[in-house]
Amino acid sequence: MSLRTLKGLAVPMFAVAIAVSGCGGSQEEAPAGAPGAAPAAAIDPATAATITGIIKLEGTAPAADPIKMNADPVCVKEGQGATTEFIVAEDGNLANVLVYVKDGLGDRTFQAPTEAVTLDQKGCQYTPHVFGIMVGQPLEIVNSDPTLHNIHAIPKSNSEFNTGQPIQGMKFAHTFTAKEVMVPFKCDVHGWMNAHAAVLDHPFYAVSGKDGKFELKGLPPGKYTVEAWHEKLGAQTMEVTVAEKESKPADFTFKMAS
């Protein structure tokens, strides 16, 4: 075969190779939410549903013990009256319980808010103690105390970080890149300081208040697995089905070990 003939075959053979590589089962499908994936139907506010509930405590809550801050004279002053906060009970209900949709949203994707969530170090405690944040949403960590703090996040799916803030008013920004429930925080300077963050890929989460109440609103009608998480008493799940415009209660009860 002449050189001219080989040159004439080169372009068609190359085109065939491209066609073969561009089809067939070897190509991976785009994951939900990725560029090119079919977008999920938008949630119609006129038909959105709500899940409300109360987190109840069965048994006697432990007494709130004073936190010993003698290791830092500044904390003794700034944190006067501080008590252990892992269980806060009022009228037999629990605060600081994260409640979120664990399953049921399908392939829906949600844009992270641009407004930052603030985690403050004030009175030598983290505020809030339990909170939720979306993947890609900025987290602003503030030191409001006139003493050294450090923020040490210990995630499993996200990147660990440990940053000191020696000056009052210092701020530090971080953005989580992966879903994770929960991410614990601690201060290596003050061992009693801790907090927990739920990093989620949707906005349907809440933390129960001191009255034990929570609300998940703006949900599309459907069947959901809802989880309630407490740092000492574990996690519980419940199946909840909501129709258009429906508001349905979903109460959880945690039991103290006898």
Short mmCIF file of C-alpha atoms in Angstrom, two decimals:
data_model
loop_
_atom_site.label_atom_id
_atom_site.label_comp_id
_atom_site.label_asym_id
_atom_site.label_seq_id
_atom_site.Cartn_x
_atom_site.Cartn_y
_atom_site.Cartn_z
CA MET A 1 0.00 0.00 0.00
CA SER A 2 1.39 3.41 -0.96
CA LEU A 3 2.16 6.19 1.50
CA ARG A 4 -0.54 8.32 -0.15
CA THR A 5 -3.14 5.59 0.53
CA LEU A 6 -2.12 5.33 4.20
CA LYS A 7 -2.49 9.09 4.59
CA GLY A 8 -5.96 8.91 3.08
CA LEU A 9 -7.04 6.28 5.62
CA ALA A 10 -5.64 8.11 8.67
CA VAL A 11 -8.45 10.66 9.08
CA PRO A 12 -11.39 8.21 8.71
CA MET A 13 -9.77 5.72 11.11
CA PHE A 14 -9.17 8.54 13.65
CA ALA A 15 -12.81 9.59 13.32
CA VAL A 16 -13.96 6.02 13.92
CA ALA A 17 -11.78 5.82 17.04
CA ILE A 18 -13.39 8.98 18.42
CA ALA A 19 -16.87 7.65 17.67
CA VAL A 20 -16.12 4.36 19.45
CA SER A 21 -14.65 6.06 22.51
CA GLY A 22 -17.66 8.40 22.75
CA CYS A 23 -20.29 5.66 23.06
CA GLY A 24 -20.88 2.37 24.81
CA GLY A 25 -21.22 1.39 28.47
CA SER A 26 -17.72 2.39 29.57
CA GLN A 27 -18.63 6.06 29.97
CA GLU A 28 -19.61 7.06 33.54
CA GLU A 29 -22.96 8.73 34.08
CA ALA A 30 -22.93 12.23 35.51
CA PRO A 31 -23.81 12.16 39.22
CA ALA A 32 -26.89 13.96 40.45
CA GLY A 33 -26.18 17.67 40.77
CA ALA A 34 -23.13 17.56 38.50
CA PRO A 35 -22.85 19.70 35.35
CA GLY A 36 -24.88 18.06 32.61
CA ALA A 37 -27.14 16.15 34.99
CA ALA A 38 -30.87 16.69 34.56
CA PRO A 39 -31.97 19.21 37.21
CA ALA A 40 -34.60 18.13 39.72
CA ALA A 41 -37.96 19.86 39.66
CA ALA A 42 -38.04 23.10 41.62
CA ILE A 43 -39.92 23.13 44.93
CA ASP A 44 -43.21 24.99 44.64
CA PRO A 45 -43.62 27.17 47.77
CA ALA A 46 -47.39 26.96 47.33
CA THR A 47 -47.33 23.19 47.92
CA ALA A 48 -44.41 22.99 50.38
CA ALA A 49 -44.88 20.99 53.57
CA THR A 50 -43.59 21.29 57.13
CA ILE A 51 -42.44 18.83 59.77
CA THR A 52 -42.59 20.05 63.35
CA GLY A 53 -41.84 18.31 66.59
CA ILE A 54 -40.66 18.27 70.18
CA ILE A 55 -37.64 16.43 71.52
CA LYS A 56 -38.64 14.84 74.80
CA LEU A 57 -36.53 13.40 77.56
CA GLU A 58 -37.65 10.34 79.49
CA GLY A 59 -35.95 10.08 82.83
CA THR A 60 -34.11 12.53 85.04
CA ALA A 61 -31.66 14.87 83.39
CA PRO A 62 -28.28 15.18 85.09
CA ALA A 63 -27.67 18.32 87.08
CA ALA A 64 -25.93 21.16 85.30
CA ASP A 65 -22.49 21.24 86.88
CA PRO A 66 -20.34 24.39 86.99
CA ILE A 67 -17.46 24.34 84.51
CA LYS A 68 -14.10 24.68 86.23
CA MET A 69 -12.14 27.29 84.29
CA ASN A 70 -9.35 27.87 86.83
CA ALA A 71 -6.70 27.10 84.20
CA ASP A 72 -7.32 30.51 82.63
CA PRO A 73 -8.05 33.55 84.84
CA VAL A 74 -9.62 35.33 81.88
CA CYS A 75 -12.11 32.48 81.47
CA VAL A 76 -12.92 32.58 85.19
CA LYS A 77 -14.00 36.18 84.66
CA GLU A 78 -15.58 35.92 81.21
CA GLY A 79 -17.32 32.60 81.80
CA GLN A 80 -18.86 33.23 85.22
CA GLY A 81 -21.84 30.97 85.83
CA ALA A 82 -21.06 28.62 82.93
CA THR A 83 -22.38 25.09 83.37
CA THR A 84 -22.17 21.84 81.45
CA GLU A 85 -24.39 22.09 78.38
CA PHE A 86 -24.55 18.68 76.75
CA ILE A 87 -28.06 18.23 78.14
CA VAL A 88 -30.32 21.24 78.53
CA ALA A 89 -33.79 20.29 79.71
CA GLU A 90 -36.87 22.44 80.18
CA ASP A 91 -40.26 20.93 81.03
CA GLY A 92 -38.85 17.49 80.23
CA ASN A 93 -37.69 18.50 76.76
CA LEU A 94 -34.24 18.58 75.17
CA ALA A 95 -32.34 21.40 73.54
CA ASN A 96 -29.26 21.11 71.31
CA VAL A 97 -30.67 18.20 69.31
CA LEU A 98 -29.98 18.35 65.59
CA VAL A 99 -32.95 17.23 63.47
CA TYR A 100 -32.51 16.82 59.72
CA VAL A 101 -33.79 15.03 56.63
CA LYS A 102 -31.54 12.01 56.28
CA ASP A 103 -33.17 10.53 53.17
CA GLY A 104 -36.01 11.19 50.75
CA LEU A 105 -34.91 14.19 48.71
CA GLY A 106 -33.79 12.04 45.78
CA ASP A 107 -31.61 13.78 43.21
CA ARG A 108 -32.56 17.30 44.21
CA THR A 109 -29.67 19.72 44.54
CA PHE A 110 -29.61 22.91 46.57
CA GLN A 111 -27.52 26.06 46.31
CA ALA A 112 -25.52 26.84 49.45
CA PRO A 113 -26.25 30.23 51.04
CA THR A 114 -23.61 32.92 50.67
CA GLU A 115 -24.34 34.21 54.16
CA ALA A 116 -21.87 32.85 56.69
CA VAL A 117 -22.72 30.80 59.77
CA THR A 118 -20.93 32.23 62.81
CA LEU A 119 -19.29 30.08 65.48
CA ASP A 120 -18.32 32.36 68.36
CA GLN A 121 -15.92 31.76 71.24
CA LYS A 122 -17.47 33.83 74.01
CA GLY A 123 -17.24 33.33 77.74
CA CYS A 124 -14.78 30.53 76.96
CA GLN A 125 -17.52 28.46 75.35
CA TYR A 126 -18.54 27.80 71.75
CA THR A 127 -21.78 29.43 70.64
CA PRO A 128 -23.81 27.77 69.23
CA HIS A 129 -23.02 24.43 70.79
CA VAL A 130 -24.74 22.47 67.99
CA PHE A 131 -25.43 23.89 64.54
CA GLY A 132 -26.01 23.00 60.90
CA ILE A 133 -24.32 24.34 57.79
CA MET A 134 -24.46 23.49 54.10
CA VAL A 135 -21.62 22.18 51.99
CA GLY A 136 -20.03 25.22 50.37
CA GLN A 137 -21.50 27.71 52.84
CA PRO A 138 -18.93 29.91 54.59
CA LEU A 139 -18.25 29.38 58.29
CA GLU A 140 -16.88 32.35 60.23
CA ILE A 141 -15.15 31.54 63.51
CA VAL A 142 -14.79 34.47 65.92
CA ASN A 143 -12.84 34.93 69.14
CA SER A 144 -14.84 37.32 71.33
CA ASP A 145 -12.70 36.69 74.42
CA PRO A 146 -9.55 38.58 75.48
CA THR A 147 -7.57 35.33 75.68
CA LEU A 148 -6.05 32.69 73.42
CA HIS A 149 -8.44 30.24 71.81
CA ASN A 150 -7.92 27.74 69.07
CA ILE A 151 -10.50 26.08 66.88
CA HIS A 152 -9.73 22.44 66.18
CA ALA A 153 -12.13 20.63 63.86
CA ILE A 154 -11.80 16.84 63.70
CA PRO A 155 -13.86 15.66 60.72
CA LYS A 156 -13.69 12.32 58.92
CA SER A 157 -14.83 13.32 55.43
CA ASN A 158 -13.61 16.93 55.38
CA SER A 159 -10.19 18.45 55.95
CA GLU A 160 -9.04 18.79 59.55
CA PHE A 161 -7.94 22.21 60.70
CA ASN A 162 -6.49 23.66 63.89
CA THR A 163 -6.13 27.43 64.04
CA GLY A 164 -5.10 29.63 66.94
CA GLN A 165 -6.78 32.97 67.67
CA PRO A 166 -4.71 34.77 70.34
CA ILE A 167 -6.31 38.21 69.95
CA GLN A 168 -9.84 39.27 70.82
CA GLY A 169 -11.86 39.99 67.70
CA MET A 170 -9.87 37.70 65.41
CA LYS A 171 -11.85 35.91 62.71
CA PHE A 172 -11.16 32.81 60.67
CA ALA A 173 -13.11 31.56 57.63
CA HIS A 174 -13.58 27.98 56.50
CA THR A 175 -15.74 26.14 53.97
CA PHE A 176 -16.62 22.46 54.20
CA THR A 177 -16.54 20.51 50.95
CA ALA A 178 -18.31 17.26 51.86
CA LYS A 179 -21.46 16.15 53.65
CA GLU A 180 -20.76 14.93 57.19
CA VAL A 181 -22.83 14.38 60.34
CA MET A 182 -21.32 15.33 62.72
CA VAL A 183 -18.06 17.35 62.75
CA PRO A 184 -16.75 17.81 66.31
CA PHE A 185 -14.87 20.94 67.38
CA LYS A 186 -12.67 21.38 70.41
CA CYS A 187 -10.28 23.91 71.88
CA ASP A 188 -6.85 22.48 72.71
CA VAL A 189 -6.25 25.38 75.11
CA HIS A 190 -9.44 24.94 77.13
CA GLY A 191 -10.42 21.29 77.36
CA TRP A 192 -14.05 21.92 78.36
CA MET A 193 -14.86 23.74 75.12
CA ASN A 194 -16.58 21.68 72.41
CA ALA A 195 -19.18 22.03 69.67
CA HIS A 196 -20.70 19.95 66.86
CA ALA A 197 -21.63 20.85 63.28
CA ALA A 198 -23.78 18.98 60.78
CA VAL A 199 -22.54 19.58 57.24
CA LEU A 200 -25.42 18.88 54.87
CA ASP A 201 -26.14 19.16 51.15
CA HIS A 202 -29.64 20.56 51.70
CA PRO A 203 -31.29 23.20 53.92
CA PHE A 204 -33.75 20.95 55.77
CA TYR A 205 -32.29 20.87 59.26
CA ALA A 206 -32.89 22.51 62.63
CA VAL A 207 -31.61 22.47 66.21
CA SER A 208 -34.13 22.15 69.02
CA GLY A 209 -34.39 25.15 71.33
CA LYS A 210 -34.58 25.16 75.11
CA ASP A 211 -38.26 24.32 74.78
CA GLY A 212 -37.29 21.21 72.79
CA LYS A 213 -39.13 22.34 69.65
CA PHE A 214 -37.92 22.21 66.04
CA GLU A 215 -39.33 22.91 62.57
CA LEU A 216 -38.36 21.71 59.10
CA LYS A 217 -40.19 23.86 56.59
CA GLY A 218 -40.30 24.30 52.82
CA LEU A 219 -40.22 20.55 52.10
CA PRO A 220 -41.57 19.15 48.84
CA PRO A 221 -44.36 16.64 49.48
CA GLY A 222 -42.97 13.15 49.94
CA LYS A 223 -41.75 10.42 52.27
CA TYR A 224 -38.70 11.20 54.39
CA THR A 225 -36.38 9.62 56.89
CA VAL A 226 -35.83 12.20 59.61
CA GLU A 227 -33.00 11.80 62.12
CA ALA A 228 -32.62 13.39 65.54
CA TRP A 229 -29.04 13.47 66.90
CA HIS A 230 -27.88 14.17 70.45
CA GLU A 231 -24.23 14.17 71.41
CA LYS A 232 -24.67 11.97 74.50
CA LEU A 233 -27.91 10.10 73.88
CA GLY A 234 -27.28 8.99 70.31
CA ALA A 235 -29.48 9.21 67.21
CA GLN A 236 -33.00 8.14 66.30
CA THR A 237 -34.78 8.01 62.94
CA MET A 238 -38.43 8.24 61.96
CA GLU A 239 -40.31 7.84 58.67
CA VAL A 240 -42.53 10.85 57.94
CA THR A 241 -44.78 11.32 54.92
CA VAL A 242 -46.12 14.80 54.17
CA ALA A 243 -48.66 15.84 51.56
CA GLU A 244 -48.97 19.20 49.82
CA LYS A 245 -49.26 22.11 52.29
CA GLU A 246 -49.36 19.63 55.17
CA SER A 247 -47.80 20.29 58.55
CA LYS A 248 -47.13 17.02 60.34
CA PRO A 249 -45.76 16.45 63.87
CA ALA A 250 -42.77 14.18 64.45
CA ASP A 251 -41.82 13.94 68.12
CA PHE A 252 -38.75 12.10 69.36
CA THR A 253 -38.17 10.73 72.85
CA PHE A 254 -34.69 10.10 74.24
CA LYS A 255 -34.26 7.96 77.34
CA MET A 256 -31.74 8.48 80.08
CA ALA A 257 -29.90 5.33 81.07
CA SER A 258 -31.11 4.07 84.46
#
